[in-house]
Every structure is written in structure tokens, then in C-alpha cells.
Amino acid sequence: DQQVKQNSPSLSVQEGRISILNCDYTNSMFDYFLWYKKYPAEGPTFLISISSIKDKNEDGRFTVFLNKSAKHLSLHIVPSQPGDSAVYFCAANYGGSQGNLIFGKGTKLSVKP
Amino acid sequence: KAGVTQTPRYLIKTRGQQVTLSCSPISGHRSVSWYQQTPGQGLQFLFEYFSETQRNKGNFPGRFSGRQFSNSRSEMNVSTLELGDSALYLCASSPSGGRFTDTQYFGPGTRLTVL
């Protein structure tokens, strides 16, 4: 039973426009959420995180929104750039350490020039 | 600072064999986690070690084991390999695994193929 779901396997966006990647979770115990980006042949790279006491966190072009009542989070990338083309993973966690992340299956983002 | 290194990068084994993968965390990092990535299941948590002690464990059979040494280097072992163990095995390290404060850094992974 998947606790973290990314229902869109792929997303294609034009350069300069907004990319919105979505993630749903089922475990109400989760209180820390992260987004990772992964290029082929490399390990995932941390992008941005949010704790459950917030509903928004921003870092440059990346903003994560958390809707606890809907158990939904989203990652907004504005403006999208061709270098953003990668697989994006949503992850969630609860408990004493960050070392046991539960990941979604990823969304492949393609940003077209 | 050097990143997380994993050796070997590629490995081919046959069913029934055992395999040991190695991970060297970023210098000063004491938390090391292991994940398995497959096309069907995505990234799944295997276990986390901190200061030579297993701190968290995922839902994998006992054939999967690990350990951490005093220099924080970690190894994972898979015994009696099955075809379904073919995957990319990723290691991640962070200073203490602390939530809200630490960032986990992933290595490039070891691609294991079981024939």
C-alpha cells in the first residue's frame, strides 16, 4: 500500500511557464515532507522541504505548498527552465530521524525550449 | 568536500549468490541510509545507521542486512540473491539524520543485476 503517491508519471511544460508537480499521502502521521530531483545516472538531490506546521515554503524558483486536510502537497517551479528536466520525487517522514524517508514513484518533468 | 561514494557502481551476480555493497559518507556525516530503487516500486527505504547502530529498518526480508563502521562507512549485504533484487541501491548520508535541520546527500548508486 503506497503511502506517498505521485499520480502523474510525466509532465511536459514550455520554458518560462509554471511547472506544478503533485503528491498525495495517506499516512496522517507524516509531518515532514521533501522534494528531490534526480538526473539519470546520479543520486537524488534535495530541493526543498516543509514541515507540517507550515503551509508554504519558498526557495528561489521553487515553492512547496502543503494542504494537510487534503493530505496533498505540490511543488511549483516558476519560471521553468530546460535544466529543470529531471525526475522529481516527493518524500515524507515522521519520527525521530530523517533517515527513513518514504518516497513516491516520481514524476518525470520535461521542460521544452 | 567529496560527496557520497558507492562501490562498486555496477555488479552482476547470479541467483543464490550473495553481494556486499559499500558506501562512504561525506566526511563528518554519521547517519547513513540505504534505499532500493526499482521501476515498479520506486525508492524504498531499507535501513538507517547512526553511530554504528541500526536506527530504523524498512520492510525488507532478513536477507538484506547492513552495518556501519566506526569511521561511518557502511556496507549492505544481500544473501541468497533473487531475480527481484535487481535494482539500483542508493546510499544517503547526513550529519545526524536530524529532521528539519539536516540535508541528506545521495550517492550515485550501485546498479545490481541478478541473472
Short mmCIF file of N, CA, C and O in Angstrom, two decimals, chain B:
data_model
loop_
_atom_site.label_atom_id
_atom_site.label_comp_id
_atom_site.label_asym_id
_atom_site.label_seq_id
_atom_site.Cartn_x
_atom_site.Cartn_y
_atom_site.Cartn_z
N LYS B 1 34.32 19.49 -0.37
CA LYS B 1 34.11 18.21 0.30
C LYS B 1 33.72 17.16 -0.72
O LYS B 1 32.90 17.40 -1.60
N ALA B 2 34.28 15.97 -0.61
CA ALA B 2 33.89 14.89 -1.51
C ALA B 2 32.47 14.47 -1.17
O ALA B 2 32.02 14.54 -0.02
N GLY B 3 31.77 14.01 -2.21
CA GLY B 3 30.39 13.58 -2.00
C GLY B 3 30.33 12.16 -1.48
O GLY B 3 31.34 11.55 -1.13
N VAL B 4 29.13 11.62 -1.46
CA VAL B 4 28.93 10.24 -1.04
C VAL B 4 29.42 9.33 -2.17
O VAL B 4 29.06 9.54 -3.33
N THR B 5 30.24 8.37 -1.81
CA THR B 5 30.74 7.45 -2.84
C THR B 5 30.23 6.05 -2.57
O THR B 5 30.11 5.63 -1.40
N GLN B 6 29.93 5.36 -3.65
CA GLN B 6 29.43 3.99 -3.54
C GLN B 6 30.24 3.10 -4.46
O GLN B 6 30.52 3.47 -5.60
N THR B 7 30.61 1.95 -3.95
CA THR B 7 31.35 0.99 -4.76
C THR B 7 30.77 -0.41 -4.57
O THR B 7 30.27 -0.74 -3.47
N PRO B 8 30.79 -1.24 -5.61
CA PRO B 8 31.10 -0.83 -6.98
C PRO B 8 29.93 -0.08 -7.60
O PRO B 8 28.87 0.01 -7.01
N ARG B 9 30.10 0.48 -8.75
CA ARG B 9 28.99 1.17 -9.42
C ARG B 9 28.08 0.18 -10.14
O ARG B 9 26.88 0.41 -10.23
N TYR B 10 28.64 -0.89 -10.63
CA TYR B 10 27.86 -1.91 -11.34
C TYR B 10 28.30 -3.29 -10.87
O TYR B 10 29.48 -3.51 -10.59
N LEU B 11 27.32 -4.17 -10.82
CA LEU B 11 27.59 -5.52 -10.32
C LEU B 11 26.64 -6.49 -10.99
O LEU B 11 25.43 -6.22 -11.10
N ILE B 12 27.16 -7.62 -11.42
CA ILE B 12 26.31 -8.67 -11.98
C ILE B 12 26.54 -9.94 -11.16
O ILE B 12 27.69 -10.36 -10.99
N LYS B 13 25.46 -10.50 -10.67
CA LYS B 13 25.54 -11.72 -9.86
C LYS B 13 24.50 -12.71 -10.38
O LYS B 13 23.62 -12.35 -11.16
N THR B 14 24.61 -13.94 -9.92
CA THR B 14 23.61 -14.94 -10.28
C THR B 14 22.77 -15.30 -9.06
O THR B 14 23.18 -15.06 -7.90
N ARG B 15 21.61 -15.84 -9.33
CA ARG B 15 20.70 -16.21 -8.25
C ARG B 15 21.39 -17.11 -7.24
O ARG B 15 22.15 -18.02 -7.61
N GLY B 16 21.10 -16.90 -5.98
CA GLY B 16 21.68 -17.72 -4.92
C GLY B 16 22.97 -17.18 -4.34
O GLY B 16 23.35 -17.54 -3.22
N GLN B 17 23.65 -16.31 -5.10
CA GLN B 17 24.88 -15.74 -4.57
C GLN B 17 24.57 -14.66 -3.54
O GLN B 17 23.42 -14.28 -3.32
N GLN B 18 25.63 -14.17 -2.91
CA GLN B 18 25.45 -13.05 -2.00
C GLN B 18 26.31 -11.88 -2.50
O GLN B 18 27.23 -12.06 -3.30
N VAL B 19 25.96 -10.68 -2.04
CA VAL B 19 26.68 -9.49 -2.52
C VAL B 19 26.84 -8.49 -1.37
O VAL B 19 26.00 -8.42 -0.47
N THR B 20 27.93 -7.77 -1.41
CA THR B 20 28.19 -6.71 -0.43
C THR B 20 28.44 -5.41 -1.17
O THR B 20 29.27 -5.35 -2.07
N LEU B 21 27.70 -4.38 -0.79
CA LEU B 21 27.85 -3.06 -1.38
C LEU B 21 28.41 -2.12 -0.32
O LEU B 21 28.09 -2.26 0.86
N SER B 22 29.20 -1.16 -0.78
CA SER B 22 29.86 -0.27 0.16
C SER B 22 29.46 1.19 -0.07
O SER B 22 29.22 1.60 -1.20
N CYS B 23 29.42 1.94 1.01
CA CYS B 23 29.08 3.36 0.95
C CYS B 23 30.00 4.14 1.87
O CYS B 23 30.12 3.83 3.06
N SER B 24 30.64 5.17 1.31
CA SER B 24 31.44 6.08 2.12
C SER B 24 30.73 7.41 2.19
O SER B 24 30.55 8.08 1.18
N PRO B 25 30.27 7.81 3.38
CA PRO B 25 29.52 9.06 3.50
C PRO B 25 30.43 10.27 3.40
O PRO B 25 31.65 10.15 3.39
N ILE B 26 29.81 11.42 3.31
CA ILE B 26 30.55 12.67 3.34
C ILE B 26 31.27 12.77 4.68
O ILE B 26 30.71 12.39 5.72
N SER B 27 32.49 13.27 4.65
CA SER B 27 33.27 13.38 5.87
C SER B 27 32.50 14.14 6.95
O SER B 27 31.96 15.23 6.71
N GLY B 28 32.44 13.55 8.14
CA GLY B 28 31.73 14.19 9.25
C GLY B 28 30.29 13.75 9.39
O GLY B 28 29.65 14.01 10.42
N HIS B 29 29.75 13.10 8.37
CA HIS B 29 28.37 12.60 8.45
C HIS B 29 28.34 11.30 9.21
O HIS B 29 29.14 10.39 8.97
N ARG B 30 27.37 11.18 10.13
CA ARG B 30 27.28 9.98 10.95
C ARG B 30 26.05 9.14 10.65
O ARG B 30 25.94 8.01 11.10
N SER B 31 25.10 9.70 9.91
CA SER B 31 23.90 8.95 9.55
C SER B 31 24.02 8.47 8.11
O SER B 31 24.34 9.25 7.20
N VAL B 32 23.79 7.18 7.92
CA VAL B 32 23.82 6.59 6.58
C VAL B 32 22.54 5.78 6.39
O VAL B 32 22.19 4.94 7.23
N SER B 33 21.86 6.05 5.29
CA SER B 33 20.63 5.31 4.96
C SER B 33 20.82 4.61 3.63
O SER B 33 21.55 5.09 2.76
N TRP B 34 20.10 3.52 3.47
CA TRP B 34 20.14 2.75 2.22
C TRP B 34 18.73 2.67 1.64
O TRP B 34 17.75 2.49 2.38
N TYR B 35 18.64 2.78 0.32
CA TYR B 35 17.37 2.69 -0.39
C TYR B 35 17.55 1.78 -1.60
O TYR B 35 18.62 1.70 -2.20
N GLN B 36 16.45 1.12 -1.97
CA GLN B 36 16.41 0.32 -3.19
C GLN B 36 15.49 1.00 -4.18
O GLN B 36 14.37 1.39 -3.81
N GLN B 37 15.96 1.18 -5.40
CA GLN B 37 15.11 1.77 -6.43
C GLN B 37 14.87 0.78 -7.55
O GLN B 37 15.82 0.28 -8.18
N THR B 38 13.61 0.48 -7.80
CA THR B 38 13.21 -0.37 -8.91
C THR B 38 12.15 0.35 -9.72
O THR B 38 11.44 1.22 -9.18
N PRO B 39 11.98 0.00 -11.00
CA PRO B 39 10.97 0.68 -11.82
C PRO B 39 9.57 0.50 -11.25
O PRO B 39 8.76 1.41 -11.28
N GLY B 40 9.27 -0.67 -10.72
CA GLY B 40 7.92 -0.93 -10.25
C GLY B 40 7.58 -0.34 -8.89
O GLY B 40 6.48 0.15 -8.66
N GLN B 41 8.54 -0.35 -7.99
CA GLN B 41 8.29 0.08 -6.61
C GLN B 41 8.87 1.45 -6.28
O GLN B 41 8.61 1.98 -5.21
N GLY B 42 9.65 2.02 -7.16
CA GLY B 42 10.26 3.31 -6.86
C GLY B 42 11.35 3.16 -5.81
O GLY B 42 11.97 2.12 -5.68
N LEU B 43 11.55 4.23 -5.04
CA LEU B 43 12.59 4.25 -3.99
C LEU B 43 12.02 3.71 -2.70
O LEU B 43 11.06 4.27 -2.15
N GLN B 44 12.61 2.66 -2.17
CA GLN B 44 12.12 2.09 -0.92
C GLN B 44 13.22 2.06 0.12
O GLN B 44 14.35 1.64 -0.16
N PHE B 45 12.89 2.47 1.33
CA PHE B 45 13.83 2.56 2.42
C PHE B 45 14.22 1.17 2.93
O PHE B 45 13.34 0.32 3.19
N LEU B 46 15.50 0.93 3.07
CA LEU B 46 16.00 -0.34 3.58
C LEU B 46 16.34 -0.24 5.06
O LEU B 46 15.76 -0.94 5.88
N PHE B 47 17.32 0.58 5.40
CA PHE B 47 17.69 0.80 6.80
C PHE B 47 18.54 2.05 6.93
O PHE B 47 19.07 2.57 5.96
N GLU B 48 18.62 2.51 8.19
CA GLU B 48 19.43 3.67 8.53
C GLU B 48 20.36 3.30 9.67
O GLU B 48 19.95 2.64 10.63
N TYR B 49 21.60 3.74 9.56
CA TYR B 49 22.57 3.55 10.63
C TYR B 49 23.05 4.89 11.13
O TYR B 49 23.20 5.85 10.37
N PHE B 50 23.27 4.93 12.43
CA PHE B 50 23.79 6.14 13.06
C PHE B 50 24.73 5.70 14.17
O PHE B 50 24.33 4.92 15.05
N SER B 51 25.95 6.18 14.11
CA SER B 51 26.96 5.81 15.11
C SER B 51 27.01 4.30 15.33
O SER B 51 26.95 3.81 16.46
N GLU B 52 27.10 3.58 14.24
CA GLU B 52 27.30 2.12 14.22
C GLU B 52 26.07 1.32 14.67
O GLU B 52 26.15 0.10 14.80
N THR B 53 24.95 1.99 14.89
CA THR B 53 23.73 1.31 15.36
C THR B 53 22.63 1.47 14.32
O THR B 53 22.45 2.56 13.77
N GLN B 54 21.90 0.39 14.09
CA GLN B 54 20.76 0.50 13.18
C GLN B 54 19.65 1.26 13.89
O GLN B 54 19.13 0.81 14.92
N ARG B 55 19.25 2.37 13.32
CA ARG B 55 18.27 3.25 13.97
C ARG B 55 16.86 3.03 13.42
O ARG B 55 15.88 3.20 14.13
N ASN B 56 16.76 2.70 12.13
CA ASN B 56 15.47 2.46 11.51
C ASN B 56 15.62 1.32 10.51
O ASN B 56 16.69 1.12 9.94
N LYS B 57 14.53 0.61 10.29
CA LYS B 57 14.56 -0.50 9.36
C LYS B 57 13.29 -0.49 8.54
O LYS B 57 12.19 -0.32 9.08
N GLY B 58 13.44 -0.70 7.24
CA GLY B 58 12.29 -0.77 6.35
C GLY B 58 11.73 -2.18 6.31
O GLY B 58 12.15 -3.08 7.05
N ASN B 59 10.79 -2.38 5.41
CA ASN B 59 10.07 -3.65 5.35
C ASN B 59 10.69 -4.57 4.30
O ASN B 59 10.09 -4.84 3.26
N PHE B 60 11.88 -5.04 4.56
CA PHE B 60 12.58 -5.94 3.67
C PHE B 60 12.90 -7.23 4.42
O PHE B 60 13.05 -7.22 5.64
N PRO B 61 13.02 -8.34 3.68
CA PRO B 61 13.33 -9.62 4.36
C PRO B 61 14.72 -9.61 4.99
O PRO B 61 15.56 -8.77 4.68
N GLY B 62 14.93 -10.58 5.87
CA GLY B 62 16.19 -10.67 6.60
C GLY B 62 17.40 -10.93 5.73
O GLY B 62 18.54 -10.81 6.22
N ARG B 63 17.18 -11.27 4.45
CA ARG B 63 18.32 -11.45 3.54
C ARG B 63 19.08 -10.14 3.35
O ARG B 63 20.23 -10.14 2.93
N PHE B 64 18.42 -9.05 3.63
CA PHE B 64 19.05 -7.73 3.50
C PHE B 64 19.56 -7.30 4.87
O PHE B 64 18.79 -7.24 5.84
N SER B 65 20.82 -7.05 4.94
CA SER B 65 21.41 -6.63 6.22
C SER B 65 22.44 -5.55 5.97
O SER B 65 22.88 -5.33 4.83
N GLY B 66 22.83 -4.90 7.03
CA GLY B 66 23.82 -3.84 6.87
C GLY B 66 24.63 -3.68 8.14
O GLY B 66 24.37 -4.33 9.16
N ARG B 67 25.62 -2.83 8.03
CA ARG B 67 26.39 -2.47 9.21
C ARG B 67 27.10 -1.15 8.95
O ARG B 67 27.24 -0.71 7.81
N GLN B 68 27.53 -0.54 10.03
CA GLN B 68 28.26 0.72 9.91
C GLN B 68 29.51 0.61 10.78
O GLN B 68 29.46 0.09 11.90
N PHE B 69 30.59 1.12 10.26
CA PHE B 69 31.86 1.05 10.95
C PHE B 69 32.12 2.34 11.74
O PHE B 69 31.41 3.33 11.57
N SER B 70 33.15 2.32 12.54
CA SER B 70 33.43 3.46 13.40
C SER B 70 33.77 4.72 12.60
O SER B 70 33.63 5.84 13.10
N ASN B 71 34.21 4.56 11.37
CA ASN B 71 34.50 5.74 10.53
C ASN B 71 33.28 6.17 9.72
O ASN B 71 33.38 6.98 8.81
N SER B 72 32.12 5.61 10.07
CA SER B 72 30.81 5.90 9.45
C SER B 72 30.61 5.24 8.10
O SER B 72 29.49 5.29 7.58
N ARG B 73 31.63 4.64 7.53
CA ARG B 73 31.41 3.87 6.29
C ARG B 73 30.42 2.76 6.57
O ARG B 73 30.34 2.23 7.67
N SER B 74 29.63 2.45 5.54
CA SER B 74 28.58 1.46 5.73
C SER B 74 28.63 0.43 4.61
O SER B 74 29.06 0.71 3.50
N GLU B 75 28.20 -0.76 4.94
CA GLU B 75 28.06 -1.82 3.95
C GLU B 75 26.66 -2.40 4.06
O GLU B 75 26.07 -2.44 5.15
N MET B 76 26.13 -2.83 2.93
CA MET B 76 24.91 -3.62 2.99
C MET B 76 25.17 -4.94 2.28
O MET B 76 25.95 -5.01 1.33
N ASN B 77 24.53 -5.96 2.77
CA ASN B 77 24.73 -7.31 2.27
C ASN B 77 23.38 -7.91 1.88
O ASN B 77 22.39 -7.72 2.61
N VAL B 78 23.34 -8.55 0.75
CA VAL B 78 22.15 -9.29 0.35
C VAL B 78 22.57 -10.74 0.15
O VAL B 78 23.46 -11.02 -0.67
N SER B 79 21.96 -11.63 0.88
CA SER B 79 22.30 -13.05 0.74
C SER B 79 21.25 -13.74 -0.12
O SER B 79 20.13 -13.24 -0.30
N THR B 80 21.61 -14.88 -0.66
CA THR B 80 20.70 -15.70 -1.47
C THR B 80 19.92 -14.83 -2.46
O THR B 80 18.70 -14.69 -2.40
N LEU B 81 20.66 -14.24 -3.37
CA LEU B 81 20.08 -13.29 -4.30
C LEU B 81 18.94 -13.89 -5.12
O LEU B 81 18.99 -15.06 -5.53
N GLU B 82 17.92 -13.06 -5.34
CA GLU B 82 16.78 -13.42 -6.19
C GLU B 82 16.75 -12.45 -7.37
O GLU B 82 17.29 -11.34 -7.30
N LEU B 83 16.05 -12.89 -8.44
CA LEU B 83 15.96 -12.03 -9.62
C LEU B 83 15.38 -10.66 -9.27
O LEU B 83 15.80 -9.63 -9.80
N GLY B 84 14.43 -10.65 -8.35
CA GLY B 84 13.77 -9.40 -7.96
C GLY B 84 14.65 -8.44 -7.20
O GLY B 84 14.24 -7.31 -6.93
N ASP B 85 15.84 -8.87 -6.84
CA ASP B 85 16.76 -7.98 -6.13
C ASP B 85 17.51 -7.07 -7.10
O ASP B 85 18.24 -6.18 -6.67
N SER B 86 17.33 -7.31 -8.39
CA SER B 86 17.96 -6.43 -9.38
C SER B 86 17.40 -5.02 -9.21
O SER B 86 16.18 -4.81 -9.27
N ALA B 87 18.28 -4.08 -8.96
CA ALA B 87 17.83 -2.73 -8.63
C ALA B 87 19.02 -1.79 -8.56
O ALA B 87 20.18 -2.22 -8.62
N LEU B 88 18.70 -0.51 -8.41
CA LEU B 88 19.72 0.49 -8.09
C LEU B 88 19.69 0.67 -6.57
O LEU B 88 18.63 0.95 -6.01
N TYR B 89 20.81 0.47 -5.93
CA TYR B 89 20.88 0.63 -4.48
C TYR B 89 21.57 1.94 -4.17
O TYR B 89 22.72 2.17 -4.55
N LEU B 90 20.84 2.80 -3.47
CA LEU B 90 21.31 4.15 -3.18
C LEU B 90 21.63 4.30 -1.71
O LEU B 90 20.91 3.81 -0.85
N CYS B 91 22.69 5.00 -1.45
CA CYS B 91 23.11 5.30 -0.10
C CYS B 91 22.99 6.82 0.09
O CYS B 91 23.25 7.59 -0.84
N ALA B 92 22.57 7.24 1.27
CA ALA B 92 22.47 8.67 1.56
C ALA B 92 23.08 8.95 2.92
O ALA B 92 22.95 8.14 3.84
N SER B 93 23.74 10.08 3.04
CA SER B 93 24.31 10.42 4.35
C SER B 93 23.90 11.83 4.77
O SER B 93 23.56 12.68 3.95
N SER B 94 23.90 12.04 6.06
CA SER B 94 23.64 13.37 6.62
C SER B 94 24.39 13.48 7.93
O SER B 94 24.80 12.46 8.49
N PRO B 95 24.56 14.69 8.42
CA PRO B 95 25.35 14.84 9.66
C PRO B 95 24.82 13.99 10.81
O PRO B 95 25.59 13.28 11.47
N SER B 96 23.49 14.06 11.04
CA SER B 96 22.96 13.29 12.17
C SER B 96 21.60 12.68 11.84
O SER B 96 21.01 12.01 12.67
N GLY B 97 21.12 12.92 10.63
CA GLY B 97 19.78 12.44 10.29
C GLY B 97 18.71 13.29 10.92
O GLY B 97 17.54 12.92 10.92
N GLY B 98 19.08 14.42 11.45
CA GLY B 98 18.11 15.26 12.13
C GLY B 98 17.07 15.84 11.20
O GLY B 98 17.39 16.28 10.09
N ARG B 99 15.85 15.83 11.65
CA ARG B 99 14.78 16.38 10.81
C ARG B 99 14.77 17.89 10.93
O ARG B 99 15.12 18.43 11.95
N PHE B 100 14.33 18.53 9.89
CA PHE B 100 14.19 19.99 9.81
C PHE B 100 15.54 20.71 9.76
O PHE B 100 15.58 21.90 9.51
N THR B 101 16.60 20.02 10.03
CA THR B 101 17.91 20.70 10.08
C THR B 101 18.90 20.11 9.08
O THR B 101 19.63 20.82 8.43
N ASP B 102 18.92 18.80 8.96
CA ASP B 102 19.90 18.15 8.10
C ASP B 102 19.40 18.00 6.69
O ASP B 102 18.19 17.90 6.46
N THR B 103 20.33 17.92 5.77
CA THR B 103 20.02 17.56 4.39
C THR B 103 20.69 16.22 4.12
O THR B 103 21.85 16.01 4.47
N GLN B 104 19.94 15.32 3.52
CA GLN B 104 20.51 14.04 3.12
C GLN B 104 21.12 14.17 1.73
O GLN B 104 20.50 14.74 0.82
N TYR B 105 22.32 13.65 1.59
CA TYR B 105 23.02 13.66 0.31
C TYR B 105 23.12 12.23 -0.19
O TYR B 105 23.59 11.35 0.53
N PHE B 106 22.70 12.04 -1.43
CA PHE B 106 22.71 10.71 -2.01
C PHE B 106 23.96 10.47 -2.84
O PHE B 106 24.47 11.38 -3.50
N GLY B 107 24.40 9.22 -2.83
CA GLY B 107 25.44 8.80 -3.74
C GLY B 107 24.84 8.45 -5.10
O GLY B 107 23.62 8.48 -5.27
N PRO B 108 25.69 8.08 -6.07
CA PRO B 108 25.20 7.77 -7.41
C PRO B 108 24.55 6.39 -7.52
O PRO B 108 23.88 6.12 -8.51
N GLY B 109 24.75 5.56 -6.51
CA GLY B 109 24.12 4.25 -6.52
C GLY B 109 24.99 3.13 -7.06
O GLY B 109 25.98 3.37 -7.76
N THR B 110 24.61 1.91 -6.70
CA THR B 110 25.21 0.69 -7.26
C THR B 110 24.11 -0.03 -8.03
O THR B 110 23.06 -0.33 -7.46
N ARG B 111 24.36 -0.26 -9.30
CA ARG B 111 23.38 -0.98 -10.14
C ARG B 111 23.68 -2.47 -10.03
O ARG B 111 24.72 -2.94 -10.49
N LEU B 112 22.78 -3.22 -9.38
CA LEU B 112 22.93 -4.67 -9.21
C LEU B 112 22.01 -5.39 -10.19
O LEU B 112 20.80 -5.10 -10.25
N THR B 113 22.58 -6.28 -10.95
CA THR B 113 21.80 -7.12 -11.86
C THR B 113 21.97 -8.56 -11.42
O THR B 113 23.09 -9.04 -11.26
N VAL B 114 20.84 -9.24 -11.20
CA VAL B 114 20.86 -10.64 -10.80
C VAL B 114 20.36 -11.48 -11.97
O VAL B 114 19.25 -11.27 -12.47
N LEU B 115 21.21 -12.41 -12.42
CA LEU B 115 20.84 -13.25 -13.57
C LEU B 115 20.43 -14.66 -13.12
O LEU B 115 20.87 -15.12 -12.05
#
